[in-house]
mmCIF file of C-alpha atoms and ligand atoms in Angstrom:
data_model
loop_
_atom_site.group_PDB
_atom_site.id
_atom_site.type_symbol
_atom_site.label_atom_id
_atom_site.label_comp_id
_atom_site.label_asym_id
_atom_site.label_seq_id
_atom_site.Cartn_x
_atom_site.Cartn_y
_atom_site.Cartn_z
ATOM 1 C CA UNK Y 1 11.574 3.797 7.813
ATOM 2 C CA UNK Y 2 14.555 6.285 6.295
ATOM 3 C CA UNK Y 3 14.278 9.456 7.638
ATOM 4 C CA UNK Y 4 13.565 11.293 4.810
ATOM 5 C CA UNK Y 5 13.680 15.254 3.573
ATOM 6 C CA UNK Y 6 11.394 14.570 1.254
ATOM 7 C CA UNK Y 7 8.873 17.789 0.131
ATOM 8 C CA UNK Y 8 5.054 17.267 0.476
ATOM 9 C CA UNK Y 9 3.171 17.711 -2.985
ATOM 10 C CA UNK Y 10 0.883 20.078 -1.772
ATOM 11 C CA UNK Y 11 -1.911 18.934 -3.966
ATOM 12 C CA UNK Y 12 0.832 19.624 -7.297
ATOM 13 C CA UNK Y 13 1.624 15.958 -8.546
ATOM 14 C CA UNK Y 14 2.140 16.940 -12.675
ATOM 15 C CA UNK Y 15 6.211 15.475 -13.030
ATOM 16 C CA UNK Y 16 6.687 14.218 -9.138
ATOM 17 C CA UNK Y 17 7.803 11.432 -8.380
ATOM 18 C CA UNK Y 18 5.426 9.159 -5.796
ATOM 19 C CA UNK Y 19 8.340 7.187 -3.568
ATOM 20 C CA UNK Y 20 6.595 7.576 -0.071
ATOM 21 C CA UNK Y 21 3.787 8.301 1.569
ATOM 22 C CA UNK Y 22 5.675 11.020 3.330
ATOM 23 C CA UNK Y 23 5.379 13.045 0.747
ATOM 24 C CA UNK Y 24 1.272 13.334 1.077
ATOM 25 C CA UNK Y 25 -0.881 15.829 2.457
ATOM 26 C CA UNK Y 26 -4.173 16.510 3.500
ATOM 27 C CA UNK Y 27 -4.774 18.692 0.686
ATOM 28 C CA UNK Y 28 -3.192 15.986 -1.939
ATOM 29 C CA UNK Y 29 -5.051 13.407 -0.765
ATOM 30 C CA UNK Y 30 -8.342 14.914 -1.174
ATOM 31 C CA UNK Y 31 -7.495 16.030 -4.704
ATOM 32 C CA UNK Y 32 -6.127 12.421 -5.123
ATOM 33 C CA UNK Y 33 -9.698 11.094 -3.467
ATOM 34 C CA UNK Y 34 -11.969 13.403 -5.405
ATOM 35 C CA UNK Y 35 -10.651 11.996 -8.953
ATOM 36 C CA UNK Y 36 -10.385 8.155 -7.402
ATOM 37 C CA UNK Y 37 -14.451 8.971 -7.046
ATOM 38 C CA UNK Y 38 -14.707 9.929 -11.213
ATOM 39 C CA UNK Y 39 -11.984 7.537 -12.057
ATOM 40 C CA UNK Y 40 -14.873 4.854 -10.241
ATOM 41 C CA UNK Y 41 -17.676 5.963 -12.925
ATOM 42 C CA UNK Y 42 -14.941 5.758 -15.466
ATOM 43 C CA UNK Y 43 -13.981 2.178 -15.305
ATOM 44 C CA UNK Y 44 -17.163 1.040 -14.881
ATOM 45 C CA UNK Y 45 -18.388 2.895 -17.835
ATOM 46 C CA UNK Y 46 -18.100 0.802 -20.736
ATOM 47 C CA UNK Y 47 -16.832 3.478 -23.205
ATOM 48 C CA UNK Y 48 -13.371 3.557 -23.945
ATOM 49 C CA UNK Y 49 -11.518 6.442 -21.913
ATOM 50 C CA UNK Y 50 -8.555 7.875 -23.545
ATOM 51 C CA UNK Y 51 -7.385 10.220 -20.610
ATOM 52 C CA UNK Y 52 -3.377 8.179 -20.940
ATOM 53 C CA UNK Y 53 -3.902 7.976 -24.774
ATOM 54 C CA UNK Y 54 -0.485 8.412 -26.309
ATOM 55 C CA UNK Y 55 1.332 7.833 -22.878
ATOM 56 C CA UNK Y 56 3.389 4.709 -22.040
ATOM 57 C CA UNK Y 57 4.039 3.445 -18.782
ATOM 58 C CA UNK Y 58 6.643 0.852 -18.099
ATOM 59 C CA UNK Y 59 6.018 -1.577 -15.207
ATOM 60 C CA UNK Y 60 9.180 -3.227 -13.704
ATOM 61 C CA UNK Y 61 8.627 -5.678 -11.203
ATOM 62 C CA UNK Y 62 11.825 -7.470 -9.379
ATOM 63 C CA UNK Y 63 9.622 -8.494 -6.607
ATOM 64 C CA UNK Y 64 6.328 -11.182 -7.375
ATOM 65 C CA UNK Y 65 3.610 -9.307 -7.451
ATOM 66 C CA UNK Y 66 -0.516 -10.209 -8.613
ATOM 67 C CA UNK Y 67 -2.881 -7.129 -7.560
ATOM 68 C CA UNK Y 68 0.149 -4.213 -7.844
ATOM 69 C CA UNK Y 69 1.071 -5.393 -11.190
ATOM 70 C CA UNK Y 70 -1.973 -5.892 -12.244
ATOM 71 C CA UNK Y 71 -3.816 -2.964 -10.689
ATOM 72 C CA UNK Y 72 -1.264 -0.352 -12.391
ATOM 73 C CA UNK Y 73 -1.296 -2.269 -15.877
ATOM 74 C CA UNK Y 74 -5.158 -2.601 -15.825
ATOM 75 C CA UNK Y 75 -5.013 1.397 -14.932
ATOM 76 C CA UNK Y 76 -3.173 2.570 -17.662
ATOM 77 C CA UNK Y 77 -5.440 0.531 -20.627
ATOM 78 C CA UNK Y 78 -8.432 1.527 -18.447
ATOM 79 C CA UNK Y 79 -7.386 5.561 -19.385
ATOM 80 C CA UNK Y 80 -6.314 4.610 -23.015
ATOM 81 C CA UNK Y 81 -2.724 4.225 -22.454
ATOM 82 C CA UNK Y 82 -0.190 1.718 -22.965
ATOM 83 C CA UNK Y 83 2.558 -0.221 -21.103
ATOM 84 C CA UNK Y 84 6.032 -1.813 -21.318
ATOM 85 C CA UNK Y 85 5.627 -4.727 -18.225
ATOM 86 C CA UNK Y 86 8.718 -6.730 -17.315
ATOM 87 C CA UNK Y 87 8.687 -8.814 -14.213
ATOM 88 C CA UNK Y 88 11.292 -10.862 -13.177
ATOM 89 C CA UNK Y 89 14.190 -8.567 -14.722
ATOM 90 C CA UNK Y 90 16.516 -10.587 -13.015
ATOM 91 C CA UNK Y 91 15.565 -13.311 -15.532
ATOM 92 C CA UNK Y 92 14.521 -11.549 -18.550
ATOM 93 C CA UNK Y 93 16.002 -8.393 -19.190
ATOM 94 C CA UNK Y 94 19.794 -7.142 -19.561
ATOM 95 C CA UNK Y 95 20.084 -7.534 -15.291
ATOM 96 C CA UNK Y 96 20.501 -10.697 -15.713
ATOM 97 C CA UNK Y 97 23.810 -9.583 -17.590
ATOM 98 C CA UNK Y 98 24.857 -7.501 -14.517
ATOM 99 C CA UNK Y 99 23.101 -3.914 -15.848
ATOM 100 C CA UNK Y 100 22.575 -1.144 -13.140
ATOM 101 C CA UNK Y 101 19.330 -0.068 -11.900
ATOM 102 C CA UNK Y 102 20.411 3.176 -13.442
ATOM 103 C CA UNK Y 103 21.263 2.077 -16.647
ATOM 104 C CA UNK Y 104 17.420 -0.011 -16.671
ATOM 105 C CA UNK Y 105 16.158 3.276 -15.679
ATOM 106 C CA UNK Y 106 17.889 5.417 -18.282
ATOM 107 C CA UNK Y 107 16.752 3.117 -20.884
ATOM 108 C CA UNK Y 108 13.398 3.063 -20.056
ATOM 109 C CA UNK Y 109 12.840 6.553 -19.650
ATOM 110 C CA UNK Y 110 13.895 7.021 -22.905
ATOM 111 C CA UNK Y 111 10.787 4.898 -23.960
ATOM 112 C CA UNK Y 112 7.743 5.897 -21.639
ATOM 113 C CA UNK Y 113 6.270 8.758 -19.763
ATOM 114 C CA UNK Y 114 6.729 6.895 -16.479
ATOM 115 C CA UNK Y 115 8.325 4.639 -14.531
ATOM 116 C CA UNK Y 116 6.387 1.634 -12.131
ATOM 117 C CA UNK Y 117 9.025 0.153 -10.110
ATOM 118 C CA UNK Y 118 8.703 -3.020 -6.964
ATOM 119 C CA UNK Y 119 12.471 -3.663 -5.226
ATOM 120 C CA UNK Y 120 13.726 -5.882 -3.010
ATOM 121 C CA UNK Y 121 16.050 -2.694 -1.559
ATOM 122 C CA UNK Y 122 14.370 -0.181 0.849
ATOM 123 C CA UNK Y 123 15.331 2.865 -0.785
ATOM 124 C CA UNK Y 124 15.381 1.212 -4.401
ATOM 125 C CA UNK Y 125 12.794 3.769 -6.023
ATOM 126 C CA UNK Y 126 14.204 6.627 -4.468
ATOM 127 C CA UNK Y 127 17.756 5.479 -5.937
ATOM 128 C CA UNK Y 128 15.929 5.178 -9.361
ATOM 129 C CA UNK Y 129 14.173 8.695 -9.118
ATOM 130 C CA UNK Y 130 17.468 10.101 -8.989
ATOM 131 C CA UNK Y 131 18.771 8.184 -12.005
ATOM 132 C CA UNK Y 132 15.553 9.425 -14.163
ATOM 133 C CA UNK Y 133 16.327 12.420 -15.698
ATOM 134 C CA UNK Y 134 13.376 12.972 -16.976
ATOM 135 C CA UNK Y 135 10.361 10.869 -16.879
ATOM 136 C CA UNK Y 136 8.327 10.787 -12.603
ATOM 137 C CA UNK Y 137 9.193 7.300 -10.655
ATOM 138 C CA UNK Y 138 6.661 5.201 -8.474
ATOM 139 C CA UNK Y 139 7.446 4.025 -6.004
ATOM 140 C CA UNK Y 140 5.124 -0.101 -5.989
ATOM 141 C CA UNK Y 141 6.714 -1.299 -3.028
ATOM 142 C CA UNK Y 142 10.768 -1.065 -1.915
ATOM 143 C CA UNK Y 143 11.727 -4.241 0.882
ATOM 144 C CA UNK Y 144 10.678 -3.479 3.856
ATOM 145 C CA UNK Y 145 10.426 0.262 3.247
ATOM 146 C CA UNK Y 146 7.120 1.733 1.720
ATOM 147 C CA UNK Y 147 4.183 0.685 -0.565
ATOM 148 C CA UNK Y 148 2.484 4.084 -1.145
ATOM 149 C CA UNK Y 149 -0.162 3.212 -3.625
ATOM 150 C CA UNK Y 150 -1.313 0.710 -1.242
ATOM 151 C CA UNK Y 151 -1.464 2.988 1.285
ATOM 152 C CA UNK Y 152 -3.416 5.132 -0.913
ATOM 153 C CA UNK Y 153 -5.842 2.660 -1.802
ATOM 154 C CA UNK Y 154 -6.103 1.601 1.939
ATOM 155 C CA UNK Y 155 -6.626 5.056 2.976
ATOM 156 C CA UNK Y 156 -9.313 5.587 0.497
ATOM 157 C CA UNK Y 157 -10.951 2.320 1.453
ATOM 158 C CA UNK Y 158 -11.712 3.868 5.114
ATOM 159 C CA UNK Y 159 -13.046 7.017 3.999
ATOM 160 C CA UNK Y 160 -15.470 5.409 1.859
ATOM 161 C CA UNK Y 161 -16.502 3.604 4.546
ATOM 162 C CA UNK Y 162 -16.423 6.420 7.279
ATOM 163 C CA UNK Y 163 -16.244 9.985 5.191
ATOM 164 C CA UNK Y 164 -13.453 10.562 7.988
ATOM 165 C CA UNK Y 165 -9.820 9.740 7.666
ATOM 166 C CA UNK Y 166 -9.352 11.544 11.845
ATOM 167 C CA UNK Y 167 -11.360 9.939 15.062
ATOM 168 C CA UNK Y 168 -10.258 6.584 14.180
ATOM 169 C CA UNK Y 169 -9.685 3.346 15.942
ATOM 170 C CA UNK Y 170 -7.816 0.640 14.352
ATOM 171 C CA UNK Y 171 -5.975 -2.605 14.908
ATOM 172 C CA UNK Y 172 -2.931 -3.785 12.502
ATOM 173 C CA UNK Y 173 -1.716 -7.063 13.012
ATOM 174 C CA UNK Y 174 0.523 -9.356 11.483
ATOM 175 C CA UNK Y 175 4.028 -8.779 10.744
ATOM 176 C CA UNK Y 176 4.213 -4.782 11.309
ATOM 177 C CA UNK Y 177 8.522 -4.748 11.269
ATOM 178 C CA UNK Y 178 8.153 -5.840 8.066
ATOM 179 C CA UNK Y 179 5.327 -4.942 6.231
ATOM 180 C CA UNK Y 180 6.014 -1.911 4.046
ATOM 181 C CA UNK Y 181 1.948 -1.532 3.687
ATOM 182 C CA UNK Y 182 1.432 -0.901 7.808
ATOM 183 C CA UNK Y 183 4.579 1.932 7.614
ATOM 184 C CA UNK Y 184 2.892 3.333 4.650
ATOM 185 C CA UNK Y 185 -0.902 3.297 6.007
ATOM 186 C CA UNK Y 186 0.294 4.659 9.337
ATOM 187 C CA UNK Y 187 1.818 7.182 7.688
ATOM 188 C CA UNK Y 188 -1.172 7.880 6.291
ATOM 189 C CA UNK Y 189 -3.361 8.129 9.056
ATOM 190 C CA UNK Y 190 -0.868 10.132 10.839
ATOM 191 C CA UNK Y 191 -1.831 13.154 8.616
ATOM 192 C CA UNK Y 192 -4.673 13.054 10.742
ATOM 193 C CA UNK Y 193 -5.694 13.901 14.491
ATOM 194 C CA UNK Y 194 -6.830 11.438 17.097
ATOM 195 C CA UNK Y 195 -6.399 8.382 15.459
ATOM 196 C CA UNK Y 196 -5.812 5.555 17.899
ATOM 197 C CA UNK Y 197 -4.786 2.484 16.460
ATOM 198 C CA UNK Y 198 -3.795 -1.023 18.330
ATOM 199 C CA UNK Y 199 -0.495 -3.148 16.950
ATOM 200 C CA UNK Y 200 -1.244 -6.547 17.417
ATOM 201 C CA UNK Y 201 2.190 -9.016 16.424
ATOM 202 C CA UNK Y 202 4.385 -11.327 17.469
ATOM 203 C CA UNK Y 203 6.771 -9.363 20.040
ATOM 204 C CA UNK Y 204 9.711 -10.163 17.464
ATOM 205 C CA UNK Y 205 7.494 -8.187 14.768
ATOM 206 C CA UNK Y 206 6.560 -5.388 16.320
ATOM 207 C CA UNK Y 207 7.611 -1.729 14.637
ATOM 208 C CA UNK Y 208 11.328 -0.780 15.264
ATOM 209 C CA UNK Y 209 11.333 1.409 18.219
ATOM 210 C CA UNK Y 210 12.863 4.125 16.209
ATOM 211 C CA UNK Y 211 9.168 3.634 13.732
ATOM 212 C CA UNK Y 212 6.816 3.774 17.038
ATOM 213 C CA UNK Y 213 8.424 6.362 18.079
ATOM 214 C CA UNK Y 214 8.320 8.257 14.645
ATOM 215 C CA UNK Y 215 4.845 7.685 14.592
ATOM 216 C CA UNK Y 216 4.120 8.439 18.002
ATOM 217 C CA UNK Y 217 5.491 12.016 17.547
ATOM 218 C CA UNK Y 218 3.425 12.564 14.603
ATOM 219 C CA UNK Y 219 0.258 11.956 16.779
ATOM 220 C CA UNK Y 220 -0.993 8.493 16.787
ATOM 221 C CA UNK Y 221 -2.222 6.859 19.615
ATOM 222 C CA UNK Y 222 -0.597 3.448 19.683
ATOM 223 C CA UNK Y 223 -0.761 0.423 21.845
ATOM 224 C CA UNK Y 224 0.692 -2.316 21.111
ATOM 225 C CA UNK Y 225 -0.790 -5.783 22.279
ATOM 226 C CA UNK Y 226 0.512 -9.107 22.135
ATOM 227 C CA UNK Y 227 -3.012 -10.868 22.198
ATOM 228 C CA UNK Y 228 -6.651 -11.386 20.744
ATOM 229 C CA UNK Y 229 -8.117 -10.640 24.017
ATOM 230 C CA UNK Y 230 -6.622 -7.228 24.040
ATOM 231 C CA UNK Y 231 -8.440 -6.140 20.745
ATOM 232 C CA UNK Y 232 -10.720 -3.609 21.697
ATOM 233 C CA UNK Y 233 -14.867 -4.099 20.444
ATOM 234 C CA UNK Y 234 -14.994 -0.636 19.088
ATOM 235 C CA UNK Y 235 -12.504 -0.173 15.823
ATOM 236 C CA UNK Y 236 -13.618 0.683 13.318
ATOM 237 C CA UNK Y 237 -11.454 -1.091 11.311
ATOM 238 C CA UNK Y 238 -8.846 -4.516 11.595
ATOM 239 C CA UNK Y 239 -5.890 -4.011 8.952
ATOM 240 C CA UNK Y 240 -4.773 -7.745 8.501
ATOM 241 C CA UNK Y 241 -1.370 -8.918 7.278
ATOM 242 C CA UNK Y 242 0.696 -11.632 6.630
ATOM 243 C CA UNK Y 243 4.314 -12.717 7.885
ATOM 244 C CA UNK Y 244 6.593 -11.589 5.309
ATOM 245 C CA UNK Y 245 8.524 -14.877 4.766
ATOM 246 C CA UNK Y 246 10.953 -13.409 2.465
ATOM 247 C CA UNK Y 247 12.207 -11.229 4.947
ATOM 248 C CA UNK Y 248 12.980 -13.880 7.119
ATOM 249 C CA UNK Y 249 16.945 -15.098 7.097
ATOM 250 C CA UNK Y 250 16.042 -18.243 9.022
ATOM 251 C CA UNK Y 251 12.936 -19.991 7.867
ATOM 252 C CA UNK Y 252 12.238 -21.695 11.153
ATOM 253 C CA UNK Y 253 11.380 -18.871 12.636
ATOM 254 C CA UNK Y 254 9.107 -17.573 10.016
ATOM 255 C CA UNK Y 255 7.390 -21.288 10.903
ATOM 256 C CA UNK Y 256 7.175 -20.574 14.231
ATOM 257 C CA UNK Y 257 5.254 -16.852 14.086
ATOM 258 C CA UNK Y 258 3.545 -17.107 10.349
ATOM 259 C CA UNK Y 259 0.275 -18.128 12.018
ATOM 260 C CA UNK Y 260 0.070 -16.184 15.261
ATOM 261 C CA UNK Y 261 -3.264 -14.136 14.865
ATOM 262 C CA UNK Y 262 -5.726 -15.946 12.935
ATOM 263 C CA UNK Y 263 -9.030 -14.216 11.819
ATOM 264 C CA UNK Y 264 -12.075 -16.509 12.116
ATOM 265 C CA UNK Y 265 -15.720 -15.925 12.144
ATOM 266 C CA UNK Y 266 -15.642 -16.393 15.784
ATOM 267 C CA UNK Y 267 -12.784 -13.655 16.344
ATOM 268 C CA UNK Y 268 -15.029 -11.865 14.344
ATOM 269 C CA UNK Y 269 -18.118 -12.751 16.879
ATOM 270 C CA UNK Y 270 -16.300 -11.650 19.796
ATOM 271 C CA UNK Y 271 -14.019 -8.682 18.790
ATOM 272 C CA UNK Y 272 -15.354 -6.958 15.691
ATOM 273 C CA UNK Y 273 -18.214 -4.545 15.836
ATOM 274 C CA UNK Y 274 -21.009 -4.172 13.204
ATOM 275 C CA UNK Y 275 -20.000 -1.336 11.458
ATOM 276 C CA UNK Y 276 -16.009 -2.247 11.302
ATOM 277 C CA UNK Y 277 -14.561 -3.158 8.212
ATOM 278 C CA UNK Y 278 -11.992 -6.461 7.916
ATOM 279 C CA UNK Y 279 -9.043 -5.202 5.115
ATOM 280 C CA UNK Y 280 -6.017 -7.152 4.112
ATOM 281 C CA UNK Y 281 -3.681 -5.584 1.141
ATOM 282 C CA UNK Y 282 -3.414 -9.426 0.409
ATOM 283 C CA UNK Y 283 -1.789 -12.360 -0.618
ATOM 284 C CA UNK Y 284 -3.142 -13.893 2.704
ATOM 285 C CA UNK Y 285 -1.423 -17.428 3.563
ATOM 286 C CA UNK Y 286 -4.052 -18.392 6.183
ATOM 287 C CA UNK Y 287 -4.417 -15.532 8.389
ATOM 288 C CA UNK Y 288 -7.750 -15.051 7.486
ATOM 289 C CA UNK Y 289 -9.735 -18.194 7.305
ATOM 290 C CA UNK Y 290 -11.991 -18.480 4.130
ATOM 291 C CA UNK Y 291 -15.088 -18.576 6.241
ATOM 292 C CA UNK Y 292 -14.544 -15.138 6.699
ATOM 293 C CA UNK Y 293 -14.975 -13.579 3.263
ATOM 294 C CA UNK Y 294 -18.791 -13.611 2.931
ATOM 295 C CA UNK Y 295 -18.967 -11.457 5.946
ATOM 296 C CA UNK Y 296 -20.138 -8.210 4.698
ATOM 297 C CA UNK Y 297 -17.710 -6.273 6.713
ATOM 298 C CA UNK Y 298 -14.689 -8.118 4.850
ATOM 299 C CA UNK Y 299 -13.576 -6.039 1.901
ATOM 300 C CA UNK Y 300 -10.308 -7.604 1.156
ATOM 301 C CA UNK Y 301 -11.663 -9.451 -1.928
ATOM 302 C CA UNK Y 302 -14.221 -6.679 -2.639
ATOM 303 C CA UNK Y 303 -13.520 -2.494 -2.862
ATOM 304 C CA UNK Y 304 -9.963 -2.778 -1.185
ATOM 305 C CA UNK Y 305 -9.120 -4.319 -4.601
ATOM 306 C CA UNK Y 306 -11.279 -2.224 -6.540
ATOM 307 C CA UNK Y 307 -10.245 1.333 -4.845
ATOM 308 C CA UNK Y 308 -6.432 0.070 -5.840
ATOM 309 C CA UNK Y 309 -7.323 0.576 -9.036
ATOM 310 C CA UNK Y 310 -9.087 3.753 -9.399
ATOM 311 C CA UNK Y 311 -6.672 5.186 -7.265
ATOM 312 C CA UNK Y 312 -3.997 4.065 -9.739
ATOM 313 C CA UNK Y 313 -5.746 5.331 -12.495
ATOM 314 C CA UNK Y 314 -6.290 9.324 -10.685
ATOM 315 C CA UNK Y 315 -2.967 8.922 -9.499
ATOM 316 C CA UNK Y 316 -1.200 7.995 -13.004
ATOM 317 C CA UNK Y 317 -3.242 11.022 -14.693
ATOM 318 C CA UNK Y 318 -2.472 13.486 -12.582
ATOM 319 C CA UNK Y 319 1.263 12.763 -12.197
ATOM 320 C CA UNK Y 320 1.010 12.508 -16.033
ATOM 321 C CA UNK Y 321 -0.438 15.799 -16.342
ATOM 322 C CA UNK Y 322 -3.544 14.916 -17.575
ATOM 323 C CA UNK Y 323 -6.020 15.908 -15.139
ATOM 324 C CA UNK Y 324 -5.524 18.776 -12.403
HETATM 325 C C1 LIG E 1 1.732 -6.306 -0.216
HETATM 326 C C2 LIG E 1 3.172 -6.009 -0.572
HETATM 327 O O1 LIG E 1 3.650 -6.425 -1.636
HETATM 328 O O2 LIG E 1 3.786 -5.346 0.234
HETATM 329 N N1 LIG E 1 1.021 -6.832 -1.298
HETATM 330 C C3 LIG E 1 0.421 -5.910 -2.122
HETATM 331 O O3 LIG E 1 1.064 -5.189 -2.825
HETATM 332 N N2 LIG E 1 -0.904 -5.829 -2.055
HETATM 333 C C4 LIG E 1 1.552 -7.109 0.991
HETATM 334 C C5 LIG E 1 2.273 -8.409 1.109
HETATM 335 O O4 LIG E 1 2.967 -8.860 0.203
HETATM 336 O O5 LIG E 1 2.113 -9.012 2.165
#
């Protein structure tokens, strides 16, 4: 992860722009929390809300993306607004010409009140929060970098669970050099003290040493293990992910890791205790077998997705100014 200067909100989000979770603090994120719990009762209320009435977001995508894109656009009609969604601007918009990212960002800021932007560049949103002049950037995932709404979301996911985000024990697994949602969570949980969490890869997808260090020094506990039998029986939760084959220059050796840790109901038997909960920020490509998603404790398919969007939806109004 860039080392970064970047300012925490300190529970102020009217105008900023949301590029990492860096930027979060205990204080923001129980702000953020306490409207993600009305924003809840809100979406499943079947009046109208018109909270983002008058606002438009645009959404611009260069990445593929299904719950993100989704999550944010549902958000914004859920509160009354409106959006401007390209995906694919390679394709369909004035990039495929050759345009800047600055120029696409100038132009759209001229149009909406904010900007949604997914990159294949670490450092993409931050590059387009300096073009906007005017209108707050967020930041829905840049390469291998960050993915702070998921983060959010993930975050939010445990404390409904646990009413603690501190006292933790966790396992990630998958691919943690490149999956921006493990840098992001662990940033996350870092905010709080004695969080212990277990790093369960392939050795050749393990965090940079410069990231476990980083983390390390912001007070996690981390072990990293290079096997099922070293999960411990206690966590209280298992953050699943997959091998990010589009990070991988040679595809053979995405074959040869992509299915390393595989969750099964009888991983689940052996390693996972009652009260855990099994989350995934998704797409999964067979690292969790089906069989797995009636378990109660599995909430990939069930509030993980759900939280994403209430989150979205306090997050959007408050950086829009619409709530405080
Ligand atoms: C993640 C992402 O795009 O980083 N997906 C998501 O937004 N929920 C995870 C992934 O693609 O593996």
């Amino acid at each position: 992860m860039p080392d970064t200067h970047i300012s925490t909100l300190n529970g102020i989000f009217k105008g900023q722009d949301i590029l990492s979770l860096k930027q979060f603090d205990q204080k923001s994120l129980k702000k953020l929390f306490k409207h993600t719990a009305t924003m809840a009762k809100i979406a499943k209320d079947a009046k109208p809300s018109d909270i983002l009435k008058g606002n438009i977001v645009t959404l611009i995508f260069y990445e593929p993306s299904s719950r993100t894109f989704g999550s944010f656009a549902a958000s914004i009609k859920q509160l009354g607004g409106q959006t401007i969604e390209i995906q694919n601007p390679q394709q369909f918009s004035s990039v495929a010409k050759g345009e800047t990212l600055e120029d696409t960002i100038r132009t759209f800021e001229a149009y909406t009140d904010a900007i949604v932007i997914r990159h294949p560049q670490v450092g993409a949103a931050a590059q387009a929060a300096e073009a906007a002049k005017i209108v707050p950037i967020i930041n829905a995932g840049d390469g291998v970098g960050e993915h702070p709404t998921q983060a959010l979301l993930d975050l939010y996911t445990i404390y409904e669970k646990f009413g603690r985000l501190d006292n933790l024990t966790g396992v990630m697994a998958g691919d943690l050099l490149n999956g921006r949602t493990v840098h992001s969570l662990l940033t996350g949980l870092s905010l709080f003290k004695k969080n212990i969490i277990n790093l369960l890869s392939p050795t050749n997808l393990r965090l940079t040493r410069a990231d476990f260090l980083y983390f390390q020094h912001q007070g996690l506990t981390l072990h990293e293990i290079s096997s099922e039998k070293e999960l411990p029986k206690d966590a209280d939760f298992w953050y699943w992910t997959r091998v990010q084959k589009e990070r991988f220059k040679d595809l053979s050796e995405y074959e040869k890791v992509k299915h390393s840790f595989i969750v099964t109901p009888e991983l689940m038997k052996k390693y996972a205790s009652k009260d855990m909960i099994l989350m995934h920020p998704l797409p999964r490509v067979g690292e969790i077998t089906t069989d797995v998603d009636a378990d109660p404790r599995a909430v990939y398919l069930r509030s993980e997705i759900r939280n994403g969007m209430y989150i979205r939806m306090a997050l959007l109004a408050l950086v829009l100014g619409k709530i405080k």
